[in-house]
Each structure stands twice: as C-alpha cells, then as structure tokens.
CSV table of C-alpha atoms in Angstrom, one decimal:
chain,number,residue,atom,x,y,z
A,488,MET,CA,31.1,-20.0,45.3
A,489,PHE,CA,27.3,-20.7,46.0
A,490,GLN,CA,24.5,-18.5,46.0
A,491,THR,CA,21.0,-17.6,47.4
A,492,ASP,CA,18.0,-14.9,47.2
A,493,GLY,CA,14.2,-13.8,47.4
A,494,LEU,CA,10.6,-12.0,45.8
A,495,ALA,CA,7.5,-9.9,46.3
A,496,SER,CA,3.9,-9.4,44.5
A,497,LEU,CA,0.5,-8.1,43.6
A,498,PHE,CA,-1.3,-9.3,46.5
A,499,LEU,CA,1.4,-8.1,49.0
A,500,SER,CA,0.6,-7.7,52.6
A,501,ARG,CA,0.4,-4.1,53.9
A,502,ALA,CA,3.4,-5.1,56.0
A,503,LEU,CA,5.6,-6.5,53.3
A,504,LEU,CA,4.7,-3.5,50.9
A,505,THR,CA,5.8,-1.3,53.8
A,506,ALA,CA,9.1,-3.3,54.1
A,507,ILE,CA,9.8,-3.3,50.6
A,508,VAL,CA,9.0,0.5,50.1
A,509,SER,CA,11.3,1.2,52.8
A,510,LEU,CA,14.0,-0.8,51.3
A,511,ALA,CA,13.9,0.7,47.9
A,512,VAL,CA,13.9,4.3,49.8
A,513,CYS,CA,16.9,3.2,51.8
A,514,GLN,CA,19.1,1.4,48.9
A,515,PRO,CA,19.7,3.8,46.2
A,516,LEU,CA,20.8,1.4,43.2
A,517,LEU,CA,19.2,3.1,40.4
A,518,ALA,CA,17.8,0.0,39.1
A,519,VAL,CA,14.4,-0.2,37.5
A,520,ALA,CA,11.5,-2.2,39.7
A,521,GLU,CA,11.2,-5.1,37.7
A,522,ASP,CA,14.6,-5.7,36.8
A,523,TRP,CA,16.8,-8.1,38.9
A,524,PRO,CA,20.3,-6.5,38.0
A,525,GLN,CA,22.7,-8.8,40.2
A,526,PHE,CA,23.2,-11.9,42.6
A,527,ARG,CA,20.1,-11.9,44.7
A,528,GLY,CA,18.4,-9.0,43.0
A,529,LEU,CA,18.2,-5.5,44.4
A,530,ASN,CA,20.8,-5.1,47.1
A,531,CYS,CA,21.2,-8.6,47.2
A,532,THR,CA,17.7,-9.1,49.1
A,533,GLY,CA,16.1,-11.8,47.0
A,534,ILE,CA,13.0,-9.7,46.9
A,535,SER,CA,11.4,-8.9,43.7
A,536,THR,CA,9.2,-5.9,43.8
A,537,SER,CA,7.4,-6.7,40.5
A,538,SER,CA,3.4,-6.5,40.6
A,539,LYS,CA,3.0,-9.3,38.2
A,540,PRO,CA,1.7,-12.7,39.3
A,541,LEU,CA,4.0,-15.9,39.4
A,542,PRO,CA,3.4,-19.5,39.1
A,543,GLU,CA,2.8,-21.7,42.3
A,544,LYS,CA,3.3,-24.9,40.2
A,545,PHE,CA,5.6,-25.5,37.3
A,546,SER,CA,7.5,-27.9,35.8
A,547,PRO,CA,9.4,-28.7,32.3
A,548,THR,CA,6.1,-29.3,30.9
A,549,GLU,CA,4.0,-26.9,33.1
A,550,HIS,CA,4.2,-23.1,33.0
A,551,LEU,CA,7.5,-23.2,31.1
A,552,ARG,CA,7.7,-20.2,28.9
A,553,TRP,CA,11.2,-21.2,27.5
A,554,SER,CA,14.1,-23.0,28.5
A,555,ALA,CA,17.8,-22.9,26.9
A,556,LYS,CA,21.1,-24.8,27.0
A,557,VAL,CA,23.7,-22.5,28.7
A,558,GLY,CA,26.5,-24.7,29.4
A,559,GLU,CA,27.7,-26.2,33.0
A,560,GLY,CA,27.6,-23.7,35.6
A,561,VAL,CA,26.2,-22.4,39.1
A,562,GLY,CA,26.0,-18.7,38.5
A,563,GLY,CA,22.7,-17.3,38.6
A,564,ALA,CA,20.7,-15.4,36.1
A,565,VAL,CA,20.2,-11.6,35.9
A,566,VAL,CA,17.6,-9.5,34.0
A,567,THR,CA,17.6,-6.0,33.1
A,568,ALA,CA,15.8,-3.8,30.4
A,569,GLY,CA,14.0,-7.3,29.2
A,570,ARG,CA,17.2,-8.8,28.6
A,571,VAL,CA,18.4,-12.2,30.5
A,572,PHE,CA,21.9,-13.0,31.2
A,573,VAL,CA,23.9,-16.1,32.4
A,574,SER,CA,27.2,-17.8,32.1
A,575,GLY,CA,28.4,-21.3,31.5
A,576,MET,CA,31.0,-23.6,30.6
A,577,THR,CA,30.8,-24.6,27.2
A,578,GLY,CA,34.2,-26.5,26.8
A,579,SER,CA,36.6,-27.5,29.3
A,580,GLU,CA,38.5,-24.3,28.7
A,581,THR,CA,35.6,-22.0,27.3
A,582,VAL,CA,33.4,-19.8,29.5
A,583,SER,CA,30.6,-18.2,27.7
A,584,LEU,CA,27.9,-15.5,28.5
A,585,PHE,CA,24.6,-15.5,26.9
A,586,ALA,CA,21.7,-13.0,26.6
A,587,PHE,CA,18.0,-13.4,25.8
A,588,ASP,CA,14.9,-11.8,25.2
A,589,ALA,CA,13.4,-12.4,29.0
A,590,LEU,CA,9.8,-12.9,27.5
A,591,SER,CA,10.4,-14.9,24.5
A,592,GLY,CA,13.8,-17.0,25.1
A,593,LYS,CA,15.4,-15.8,22.0
A,594,LYS,CA,18.7,-15.8,21.9
A,595,LEU,CA,20.4,-12.3,21.3
A,596,TRP,CA,24.0,-13.1,21.8
A,597,GLN,CA,26.7,-15.2,23.1
A,598,ARG,CA,30.2,-14.7,23.7
A,599,ASP,CA,32.7,-17.2,24.2
A,600,TRP,CA,36.5,-16.9,26.0
A,601,PRO,CA,39.1,-19.0,26.4
A,602,THR,CA,39.8,-19.4,30.1
A,603,GLY,CA,43.3,-21.3,29.7
A,604,PRO,CA,44.4,-24.0,32.3
A,605,LEU,CA,42.0,-23.9,35.5
A,606,ALA,CA,42.6,-25.1,38.9
A,607,ALA,CA,40.3,-27.7,40.2
A,608,VAL,CA,37.4,-27.0,42.3
A,609,HIS,CA,34.9,-28.6,44.6
A,610,ALA,CA,32.5,-30.8,43.1
A,611,THR,CA,29.6,-28.7,44.2
A,612,ASN,CA,31.0,-25.8,42.6
A,613,SER,CA,31.6,-25.0,39.1
A,614,GLN,CA,34.1,-22.8,37.2
A,615,ALA,CA,31.2,-20.8,35.9
A,616,SER,CA,30.2,-19.7,39.4
A,617,SER,CA,29.9,-16.2,39.1
A,618,THR,CA,26.5,-14.1,38.5
A,619,PRO,CA,26.8,-11.2,36.2
A,620,ALA,CA,25.5,-7.9,37.0
A,621,ALA,CA,23.8,-5.8,34.5
A,622,ASP,CA,22.1,-2.3,33.9
A,623,ALA,CA,20.2,-1.3,30.8
A,624,ASP,CA,23.9,-0.5,28.7
A,625,ARG,CA,26.3,-3.1,30.1
A,626,VAL,CA,26.8,-6.6,31.3
A,627,TYR,CA,29.6,-6.8,34.2
A,628,PHE,CA,31.0,-10.4,34.1
A,629,TYR,CA,33.5,-12.1,36.4
A,630,PHE,CA,35.8,-15.1,35.7
A,631,SER,CA,38.9,-16.4,37.5
A,632,THR,CA,41.4,-16.2,34.8
A,633,LEU,CA,40.1,-13.4,32.9
A,634,GLY,CA,39.4,-10.8,35.6
A,635,LEU,CA,36.2,-8.5,35.3
A,636,LEU,CA,34.9,-8.1,31.7
A,637,THR,CA,32.3,-5.7,30.7
A,638,VAL,CA,30.3,-5.8,27.3
A,639,ASP,CA,27.7,-4.1,25.6
A,640,ALA,CA,24.2,-5.2,26.9
A,641,LYS,CA,22.5,-4.9,23.5
A,642,THR,CA,25.2,-6.4,21.3
A,643,GLY,CA,27.9,-8.5,23.5
A,644,SER,CA,30.7,-6.4,22.0
A,645,ASP,CA,33.6,-5.3,24.6
A,646,VAL,CA,33.4,-2.4,26.3
A,647,TRP,CA,36.5,-2.9,29.0
A,648,GLN,CA,38.3,-5.8,30.7
A,649,LYS,CA,39.9,-5.5,34.0
A,650,LYS,CA,42.4,-8.1,34.5
A,651,LEU,CA,42.8,-8.9,38.3
A,652,PRO,CA,45.2,-11.8,39.9
A,653,THR,CA,43.9,-15.2,39.7
A,654,PRO,CA,42.5,-16.2,43.1
A,655,PHE,CA,44.0,-19.2,45.1
A,656,PHE,CA,42.3,-21.4,47.3
A,657,VAL,CA,43.7,-24.1,49.4
A,658,PHE,CA,41.0,-26.3,49.8
A,659,LYS,CA,39.6,-26.0,46.2
A,660,TRP,CA,36.4,-24.2,47.0
A,661,GLY,CA,37.1,-22.2,44.4
A,662,PRO,CA,35.9,-18.7,43.0
A,663,GLY,CA,32.5,-18.1,43.4
A,664,MET,CA,32.1,-13.9,43.8
A,665,SER,CA,29.9,-11.9,41.7
A,666,PRO,CA,30.2,-8.1,40.9
A,667,VAL,CA,27.5,-6.0,42.4
A,668,LEU,CA,26.3,-2.5,41.4
A,669,TYR,CA,26.1,0.7,43.3
A,670,ARG,CA,25.2,3.9,41.4
A,671,ASP,CA,28.2,4.7,39.1
A,672,LEU,CA,30.4,1.8,40.7
A,673,VAL,CA,30.9,-1.7,40.2
A,674,LEU,CA,32.0,-3.2,43.5
A,675,PHE,CA,33.9,-6.8,43.3
A,676,CYS,CA,35.4,-8.3,46.6
A,677,GLN,CA,37.6,-11.3,46.2
A,678,ASP,CA,38.8,-12.7,49.8
A,679,ASP,CA,40.8,-15.6,48.6
A,680,ASP,CA,43.8,-17.4,50.3
A,681,LEU,CA,46.3,-15.1,48.9
A,682,GLU,CA,45.5,-11.5,47.7
A,683,PRO,CA,42.1,-10.8,49.5
A,684,VAL,CA,40.8,-7.3,47.9
A,685,PHE,CA,37.8,-5.1,47.8
A,686,TYR,CA,37.6,-3.0,44.5
A,687,ALA,CA,35.4,-0.3,43.3
A,688,PHE,CA,35.4,0.6,39.3
A,689,ASP,CA,33.9,3.0,37.5
A,690,LYS,CA,30.9,1.4,35.3
A,691,LYS,CA,31.8,3.2,32.1
A,692,THR,CA,35.4,3.3,31.7
A,693,GLY,CA,36.8,0.4,34.0
A,694,ALA,CA,39.0,2.7,35.9
A,695,GLU,CA,39.6,1.8,39.5
A,696,ARG,CA,38.3,4.2,41.9
A,697,TRP,CA,39.4,2.9,45.0
A,698,ARG,CA,40.4,-0.6,46.6
A,699,ASP,CA,41.1,-2.0,50.3
A,700,ASP,CA,43.6,-4.6,50.4
A,701,ARG,CA,42.0,-7.2,53.0
A,702,LEU,CA,45.0,-8.8,54.4
A,703,ASP,CA,43.4,-9.2,57.7
A,704,MET,CA,40.7,-11.4,56.0
A,705,ALA,CA,40.9,-15.2,55.0
A,706,VAL,CA,38.6,-16.6,52.6
A,707,ASN,CA,35.2,-15.5,52.8
A,708,TYR,CA,32.4,-15.3,50.1
A,709,SER,CA,30.2,-12.8,51.4
A,710,HIS,CA,28.8,-10.1,48.6
A,711,PRO,CA,28.7,-6.1,49.4
A,712,VAL,CA,25.5,-4.9,50.3
A,713,ILE,CA,24.4,-1.0,50.6
A,714,ASN,CA,23.2,0.1,54.2
A,715,SER,CA,21.5,3.5,54.2
A,716,VAL,CA,21.6,5.2,58.0
A,717,ASN,CA,21.1,8.7,59.0
A,718,GLY,CA,21.0,10.2,55.4
A,719,ARG,CA,24.5,8.2,54.7
A,720,ASP,CA,25.2,4.9,52.7
A,721,GLU,CA,27.5,2.8,53.5
A,722,ILE,CA,28.9,-0.4,51.9
A,723,ILE,CA,28.9,-3.4,54.1
A,724,VAL,CA,31.2,-6.1,53.8
A,725,ALA,CA,31.5,-9.2,55.8
A,726,GLY,CA,34.7,-11.3,56.4
A,727,THR,CA,37.0,-13.0,58.7
A,728,GLY,CA,35.9,-12.2,62.1
A,729,SER,CA,34.4,-8.7,61.0
A,730,VAL,CA,31.5,-7.0,59.7
A,731,ILE,CA,32.8,-3.6,57.9
A,732,GLY,CA,31.2,-0.6,56.7
A,733,TYR,CA,32.9,1.4,53.9
A,734,ASP,CA,32.8,4.9,52.7
A,735,PRO,CA,31.4,4.5,49.1
A,736,ALA,CA,33.3,7.6,48.0
A,737,THR,CA,36.7,6.6,49.2
A,738,GLY,CA,36.7,3.3,50.2
A,739,LYS,CA,37.8,3.8,53.7
A,740,ARG,CA,36.8,1.8,56.7
A,741,LEU,CA,33.8,3.8,58.5
A,742,TRP,CA,33.3,1.2,61.2
A,743,PHE,CA,33.8,-2.4,62.2
A,744,ALA,CA,32.3,-4.8,64.4
A,745,LYS,CA,34.1,-8.1,65.7
A,746,VAL,CA,31.3,-10.2,65.7
A,747,LEU,CA,31.8,-13.0,63.2
A,748,LEU,CA,33.7,-16.1,62.7
A,749,ARG,CA,36.6,-17.4,60.3
A,750,ASN,CA,35.0,-17.3,57.5
A,751,ILE,CA,31.6,-16.5,56.1
A,752,LYS,CA,29.6,-17.9,52.7
A,753,THR,CA,26.3,-16.1,53.3
A,754,THR,CA,25.5,-12.8,52.4
A,755,PRO,CA,24.1,-10.1,55.0
A,756,VAL,CA,20.6,-8.3,54.5
A,757,CYS,CA,20.4,-4.5,55.2
A,758,LEU,CA,17.0,-3.2,56.1
A,759,ASP,CA,16.1,0.3,58.0
A,760,GLY,CA,20.0,0.9,58.7
A,761,VAL,CA,20.6,-2.6,60.3
A,762,VAL,CA,22.6,-5.5,59.2
A,763,TYR,CA,21.4,-9.1,59.5
A,764,ILE,CA,23.5,-11.8,59.3
A,765,SER,CA,23.6,-15.8,59.3
A,766,LEU,CA,26.7,-17.8,59.5
A,767,GLN,CA,27.9,-20.7,60.2
A,768,SER,CA,31.9,-21.6,60.6
A,769,GLY,CA,34.5,-24.2,61.7
A,770,GLY,CA,37.7,-23.9,63.5
A,771,ILE,CA,40.4,-22.9,61.1
A,772,ALA,CA,43.1,-25.0,62.8
A,773,ASN,CA,40.7,-28.2,63.1
A,774,GLN,CA,39.5,-27.4,59.2
A,775,TRP,CA,43.3,-27.6,58.2
A,776,LEU,CA,44.0,-30.6,60.2
A,777,ALA,CA,40.6,-32.3,58.7
A,778,SER,CA,41.0,-31.4,55.4
A,779,VAL,CA,44.8,-31.7,54.7
A,780,ASP,CA,46.5,-33.9,57.5
A,781,ARG,CA,43.8,-36.3,57.2
A,782,ALA,CA,43.3,-36.5,53.4
A,783,GLU,CA,43.0,-40.0,52.2
A,784,LYS,CA,46.0,-40.0,49.5
A,785,THR,CA,48.0,-37.4,50.8
A,786,GLY,CA,47.9,-36.8,54.2
A,787,ASN,CA,50.0,-38.5,56.9
A,788,ASN,CA,47.8,-38.1,60.1
A,789,ASP,CA,50.3,-36.6,62.3
A,790,ASN,CA,48.4,-33.8,63.7
A,791,LYS,CA,50.8,-30.9,61.8
A,792,LEU,CA,51.4,-29.9,58.8
A,793,ASP,CA,54.5,-28.9,56.6
A,794,ARG,CA,55.0,-27.1,53.2
A,795,ALA,CA,55.1,-30.6,51.3
A,796,GLU,CA,51.8,-32.2,52.8
A,797,ILE,CA,49.9,-28.6,51.9
A,798,GLN,CA,51.6,-28.9,48.1
A,799,ALA,CA,50.6,-32.6,47.9
A,800,PHE,CA,47.0,-31.8,49.0
A,801,VAL,CA,46.7,-28.8,46.5
A,802,GLY,CA,47.9,-31.1,43.7
A,803,LYS,CA,49.1,-29.9,40.3
A,804,GLN,CA,48.6,-26.5,40.9
A,805,PRO,CA,52.1,-24.8,42.5
A,806,VAL,CA,51.2,-23.4,46.1
A,807,PRO,CA,52.4,-19.8,45.6
A,808,GLU,CA,55.5,-19.2,47.6
A,809,ALA,CA,54.0,-16.1,48.9
A,810,PHE,CA,51.5,-18.2,50.7
A,811,PHE,CA,54.0,-20.3,52.4
A,812,LYS,CA,56.1,-17.0,53.4
A,813,ARG,CA,53.3,-15.6,55.2
A,814,THR,CA,51.6,-18.5,56.9
A,815,PHE,CA,54.6,-20.1,57.8
A,816,GLY,CA,56.6,-16.8,58.8
A,817,ARG,CA,53.9,-15.7,61.3
A,818,GLY,CA,53.0,-19.4,62.6
A,819,ASP,CA,55.9,-21.6,63.0
A,820,ILE,CA,57.0,-20.1,66.3
A,821,ASN,CA,59.8,-22.7,66.8
A,822,ASN,CA,61.0,-22.7,63.4
A,823,ASP,CA,60.8,-26.6,62.7
A,824,GLY,CA,59.3,-26.5,59.6
A,825,PHE,CA,55.8,-27.7,60.9
A,826,LEU,CA,52.6,-26.1,62.2
A,827,GLU,CA,50.8,-27.8,65.1
A,828,GLY,CA,48.4,-26.8,67.8
A,829,ARG,CA,48.3,-23.1,68.6
A,830,GLU,CA,50.6,-22.4,65.7
A,831,LEU,CA,48.0,-23.5,63.0
A,832,ASP,CA,45.7,-20.8,64.1
A,833,LEU,CA,48.7,-18.1,63.9
A,834,ALA,CA,49.5,-19.3,60.5
A,835,PHE,CA,45.9,-19.0,59.2
A,836,LEU,CA,44.5,-16.1,61.0
A,837,HIS,CA,45.3,-12.6,60.8
A,838,PRO,CA,46.8,-11.6,64.2
A,839,ASP,CA,44.3,-8.9,64.6
A,840,ASN,CA,41.5,-11.1,63.4
A,841,PHE,CA,41.2,-13.8,66.0
A,842,ALA,CA,37.4,-14.5,65.9
A,843,GLY,CA,35.6,-17.5,67.3
A,844,ALA,CA,36.0,-21.0,66.1
A,845,THR,CA,39.7,-21.1,66.5
A,846,PHE,CA,41.7,-24.3,67.8
A,847,THR,CA,40.4,-26.2,70.8
A,848,SER,CA,41.1,-29.9,70.6
A,849,LEU,CA,42.4,-32.3,68.0
A,850,GLY,CA,39.5,-34.0,65.8
A,851,ASP,CA,37.0,-31.1,67.3
A,852,ALA,CA,36.1,-29.6,64.1
A,853,ALA,CA,32.4,-28.7,65.1
A,854,ALA,CA,31.0,-25.6,63.5
A,855,GLU,CA,29.8,-22.6,65.6
A,856,GLN,CA,26.7,-21.0,64.3
A,857,PHE,CA,25.0,-17.6,65.0
A,858,ILE,CA,22.5,-14.9,63.7
A,859,LEU,CA,22.9,-11.2,64.6
A,860,ALA,CA,22.0,-7.9,64.0
A,861,VAL,CA,24.4,-4.9,63.6
A,862,ARG,CA,23.2,-1.2,63.7
A,863,GLY,CA,25.1,0.4,60.9
A,864,GLY,CA,26.3,4.4,61.1
A,865,GLY,CA,28.8,4.0,63.6
A,866,GLN,CA,32.6,5.1,63.5
A,867,GLY,CA,35.6,3.0,64.4
A,868,ASP,CA,35.0,-0.3,66.8
A,869,VAL,CA,31.3,-0.3,67.1
A,870,THR,CA,31.6,-4.1,68.5
A,871,ALA,CA,30.2,-3.2,71.9
A,872,SER,CA,28.1,-0.2,70.9
A,873,HIS,CA,26.3,-1.2,67.8
A,874,LEU,CA,25.7,-5.0,68.2
A,875,LEU,CA,21.8,-5.0,68.7
A,876,TRP,CA,21.5,-8.9,69.5
A,877,LYS,CA,23.6,-12.0,68.8
A,878,HIS,CA,22.5,-15.5,69.2
A,879,LYS,CA,23.9,-19.1,69.1
A,880,THR,CA,21.6,-21.5,67.2
A,881,LYS,CA,21.9,-25.0,65.6
A,882,ASN,CA,20.1,-23.7,62.5
A,883,THR,CA,22.0,-21.8,60.0
A,884,ASP,CA,23.6,-22.6,57.2
A,885,HIS,CA,26.9,-22.1,55.9
A,886,ILE,CA,26.1,-20.9,52.2
A,887,VAL,CA,22.4,-20.0,52.3
A,888,SER,CA,21.7,-16.6,53.1
A,889,PRO,CA,19.1,-15.4,55.2
A,890,PHE,CA,15.5,-14.3,53.9
A,891,VAL,CA,14.5,-11.1,55.7
A,892,ALA,CA,11.2,-9.6,55.7
A,893,ASP,CA,7.7,-8.6,57.5
A,894,GLY,CA,10.1,-8.4,60.8
A,895,ARG,CA,10.9,-12.0,60.2
A,896,MET,CA,14.6,-13.6,59.6
A,897,PHE,CA,13.7,-16.9,57.6
A,898,LEU,CA,16.2,-19.8,57.5
A,899,LEU,CA,16.8,-22.6,55.5
A,900,LYS,CA,19.8,-25.2,55.9
A,901,GLU,CA,20.8,-28.8,54.4
A,902,GLY,CA,17.9,-31.0,54.4
A,903,GLY,CA,15.5,-28.7,54.0
A,904,ILE,CA,15.3,-27.7,57.9
A,905,THR,CA,13.7,-24.3,58.3
A,906,THR,CA,13.5,-21.8,61.1
A,907,VAL,CA,12.2,-18.5,61.9
A,908,PHE,CA,13.5,-15.6,64.4
A,909,ASP,CA,12.4,-12.3,65.2
A,910,LEU,CA,14.3,-9.2,63.9
A,911,LYS,CA,13.7,-7.2,66.9
A,912,ASN,CA,15.3,-9.5,69.1
A,913,GLY,CA,16.6,-12.3,67.2
A,914,GLU,CA,14.4,-14.7,69.5
A,915,PRO,CA,12.9,-17.8,67.7
A,916,LEU,CA,9.2,-17.6,66.3
A,917,ARG,CA,9.5,-21.1,65.1
A,918,GLY,CA,11.3,-24.0,66.0
A,919,PRO,CA,12.7,-26.4,63.1
A,920,LYS,CA,10.5,-27.4,60.4
A,921,ARG,CA,11.5,-29.5,57.4
A,922,ILE,CA,9.9,-28.7,53.9
A,923,GLY,CA,9.8,-30.7,50.8
A,924,ASN,CA,11.6,-33.9,50.6
A,925,GLY,CA,15.0,-33.1,52.2
A,926,GLY,CA,18.2,-32.4,49.9
A,927,GLY,CA,20.9,-30.1,50.0
A,928,TYR,CA,20.6,-26.4,49.5
A,929,PHE,CA,23.0,-24.2,48.1
A,930,ALA,CA,20.4,-21.3,46.5
A,931,SER,CA,19.3,-18.8,48.6
A,932,PRO,CA,15.5,-18.1,49.3
A,933,VAL,CA,13.8,-15.5,46.6
A,934,ALA,CA,10.6,-14.1,46.9
A,935,GLY,CA,7.8,-12.3,44.9
A,936,ASP,CA,4.0,-12.6,44.5
A,937,GLY,CA,3.6,-13.5,48.1
A,938,LYS,CA,5.4,-16.6,47.5
A,939,ILE,CA,9.1,-17.8,48.5
A,940,TYR,CA,10.9,-20.1,46.0
A,941,LEU,CA,13.6,-22.4,47.4
A,942,ALA,CA,15.6,-24.3,45.1
A,943,SER,CA,17.2,-27.5,45.8
A,944,ASP,CA,20.2,-29.6,44.7
A,945,ASN,CA,17.8,-32.3,44.1
A,946,GLY,CA,16.3,-30.3,41.3
A,947,ASN,CA,13.1,-29.5,43.3
A,948,VAL,CA,11.9,-25.8,44.1
A,949,ILE,CA,9.6,-25.5,46.9
A,950,VAL,CA,7.3,-23.0,46.9
A,951,LEU,CA,6.1,-21.4,50.4
A,952,LYS,CA,3.4,-18.7,51.1
A,953,ASN,CA,5.1,-15.7,52.1
A,954,SER,CA,3.3,-15.3,55.7
A,955,PRO,CA,4.0,-16.1,59.2
A,956,ASN,CA,3.4,-19.7,59.0
A,957,TYR,CA,5.2,-20.1,55.8
A,958,GLU,CA,2.8,-23.0,54.5
A,959,GLU,CA,4.0,-24.9,51.7
A,960,LEU,CA,1.9,-24.6,48.5
A,961,SER,CA,4.0,-26.8,46.2
A,962,VAL,CA,7.1,-29.0,45.2
A,963,ASN,CA,8.2,-28.7,41.6
A,964,ASP,CA,10.5,-31.2,40.2
A,965,LEU,CA,12.9,-29.9,37.4
A,966,GLY,CA,14.8,-33.0,36.8
A,967,GLU,CA,18.4,-31.4,37.3
A,968,SER,CA,20.3,-30.3,40.2
A,969,ILE,CA,19.9,-26.5,41.1
A,970,VAL,CA,22.8,-24.7,42.9
A,971,ALA,CA,22.2,-21.4,41.5
A,972,THR,CA,20.0,-18.6,43.0
A,973,PRO,CA,16.9,-17.9,40.8
A,974,ALA,CA,15.9,-14.7,39.7
A,975,ILE,CA,12.4,-13.2,39.0
A,976,ALA,CA,11.5,-10.2,36.9
A,977,ASP,CA,8.5,-9.3,34.6
A,978,GLY,CA,6.3,-12.1,35.8
A,979,THR,CA,8.9,-14.8,35.3
A,980,LEU,CA,10.8,-16.8,37.6
A,981,PHE,CA,14.3,-17.7,36.0
A,982,VAL,CA,15.9,-20.8,37.3
A,983,ARG,CA,19.1,-21.9,36.3
A,984,THR,CA,19.5,-25.6,36.5
A,985,ARG,CA,23.4,-27.1,36.0
A,986,THR,CA,23.0,-26.7,32.1
A,987,GLN,CA,19.8,-25.0,31.6
A,988,LEU,CA,17.9,-21.6,32.2
A,989,MET,CA,14.2,-22.3,32.2
A,990,GLY,CA,11.6,-19.1,32.5
A,991,PHE,CA,8.3,-20.1,34.1
A,992,GLY,CA,5.3,-17.9,34.1
A,993,HIS,CA,1.4,-17.8,33.5
C-alpha cells in the first residue's frame, strides 16, 4: 500500500562502501549499478550505488531538471537503462503507465488501461499504489483489477498479461504490493483478506513457475527480498506471525521463524545473511472492534460482530461468501451468528499463526512494536535457533521500512521521529530525535552520495548526512504531498508527488 527506500555516493565512507559491495555480492539481481529497478531499488534496500553527486537543496525552482504530470498516485518511480517509469490514475476508471527519458524528462510513451469499477480505498492510499519493476527489455506493472501487465520498455507495447484474483480488503486499506525481480523471475506477493498468494512468473513469457498459497496469512504488505547465506539464495517474505525463507527454484518453504505480529507493512532488509525487520501491529480482535463495531455510521457498539455489520462497513462491494464461510466457520464456536471476545482471534487468525497482539481486553487496541534480526540459511522451524535478537520499542512505524547501513538500523516514524540501533545486538545507539518540521511519513528512507532522503506527506523532503549523527542538512518543500518512496539513478533524485514526477540533480 505504501512505500519506503535509500541511497549511496561519490564520497562514501569506507565502511558504507564495504557494506554496499558486500550487499551487491550477496544479492544476485543482475541489475546495472546505476539502475533503480523496483520498489526501493536494488533488493528493496533503499541504497543507490551510483557514484554521481546528488543535490542537497532543491525545490520546484532549484536544481529541478524536469517535471511531468503523471496522474494521481502513490506508487514510486523506477529507472533502468536511462528510462524512468511510473503509474497514475488519469481518470476515475483509467490507469496509465508513463515512460520518460531519465535525463531530459522527454515522454517516450504512455499506456492507458480501463480498470472497470474499483473498490474504495483509504484516503492516504490510491488506486495507483503499485511501483512498477523494470529491466532493460520490459516493464512489469500490477493493478488490482488487471493483474500483472508486462510491456516493452522501449515502446510500451504488450508483451504478456497475467490475470490474478482481484484482492479483497475489509478495512479498505486497498492494494499496495509491487512486483520485484530476481534473476529470470518476477515475484509478486498479495496477502489480502481472501486469497493470499505468493507467485513467481517467468520474466519473458509470464508462465507461472510456482506459487505458495499463503492461507495461513492475514493482510500483509511486505515485499519479497533476497537473502544470500552459505552460498544459497533464499527469498524472504514477512507475513502474519512468521518470516519465511523460500527456495527460489521451487517456491518451497525452507524455513520459518515465528517472530512477527498480526500483520506487517514494512519490508525487511537483508545484509550479510541476516534479515533485519522493524514492525508495528495492533491486536486483530481489537482492530476489528475499533474499525467495524465502532464505525460511526454502520457500527452498533455491542462489542461483537455479525455478517450484516461487516457488510454494512464494507459498503457497496459485496463481501465474498468465501470470506464469511472461512471466518465464521472457524470463529463462531457457539454458532450464534456473532463473533465476540476470543472468537474474533479464532476467526481472523489462522490456527497455526497466533502471533502477538491478539485479544486482550475491550478497548485495548495499542500496537506492539519490535525490531529484530533473524539469521538466514536454516531449515524448518528456526524460531529458537536463528533469532539473533528481538527488542520491544516505542519507535517503530507501521509503514516506513528501516534503513540499514554502516552497522546501524535507522528508523523513521510519524511526526519525523528518528531513532538509531546497533545491528549487532539491536541496542539503542541514539534515543528519539525529531527531524524536519514533523508531518506524516509513508515513504521509506533512500540514500546516495552520502545523503539520506526522507519524503513527508506534508510535501517536504528532509536531507540528512549519512553519518553516525545523521546531521540534518536541509528541508526542501516541493509543494505537494509525497507518499511514494523516491528513486535515485544516474545522479538524479526522482520524487513522485501525488500528481507529478520530479527529477532533481546538479
């Protein structure tokens, strides 16, 4: 749904350069160093390996190379082979994919697709919420009612399309997942309220190589990432209760660690065989009561739920009968047609996946927050054997992914609150510190040229020095809300605001 990322530079410290080199060796993604081929760049780390300088101060009138109207949306831009791609809603039922020359901003092509009727989504989200993925030959783009579309990167002409089930979200968070690339595969994970599935498709043909039906998952928004350990690549996907390591060749689950909470919207970062995660999640039972039972127009505040109340909350879109059959079938123990108390947990969490933040007491919907590190390379249940450290904290965000580099985990949360932790043990290196002028944050940090860029919902992009103290260098007002994670390539910072794509450089 929402997204976050990072950068690196001409004057990188030796430590950061070492980290990036090891990252590149560990992640065989077959992308050019200057490219930003998917959500949050190479392996979703938010780090650019470009050696070109990037601007510290910029605005719509300063260091702006070019800008273009690209419709309404919150999916980020990607850059490969000198072309930048981004999507947007150009009509109430029309989604468009744009291609520009990365240096000049010249529009190369635009594709428009009718979407058909669309379910309502949260105001912070957008129907155009997915970040494309791209290589030199093709662009891979997901849209909820169209499935996975693949077009020629040079011309925008059709290559292949894979129809997928339209996702269903009771809480109207809406779709927000993006395809990511690994060798000759397009990976796409859609953990929704009805049919959570993890797919792997052939990049050239769209043929399904394998899938994992993740029916033990609830709604999650964490992207697949690649972890390399002991000479083995594994695909890491975080979800309800567990982080899972997959075999890239077969899609079989190699290992799992029951260390997570009910849902996750952040994406892990892998470095030197270790998976680093920050997350925040509320209790599922309390979430349902707070959102549905206490809804201003449709709730009745009786501390329980029935089918009619859920349908009234969802609105015009019919709740699929399969959803009711599954949830009430396993949750309504006394068969009275209502879900209450512990029944809510039974209904909305898989019986094998009772992670943290379950039902405690009425009205208690406080979110649990963790940072943790899991060593990859295991087999089976590695909960006890491979968890390196896990700490409760009050400083994680439920959407913004961590920035991991130089032996530190840097976190950003609502209001511009930042914290720093030691990768070795997860202990705090610095307490909470506010940056910029507050605001909401949905984009993840991205970094390059020794700078970290933090884009805010209030339209500001904060620039920090990529150093142990993370000194604030500038606050740059772009004049329009930013939810998408920026991209970095070829000495340009690409920022996707609600309606524009802007390229900043020297």
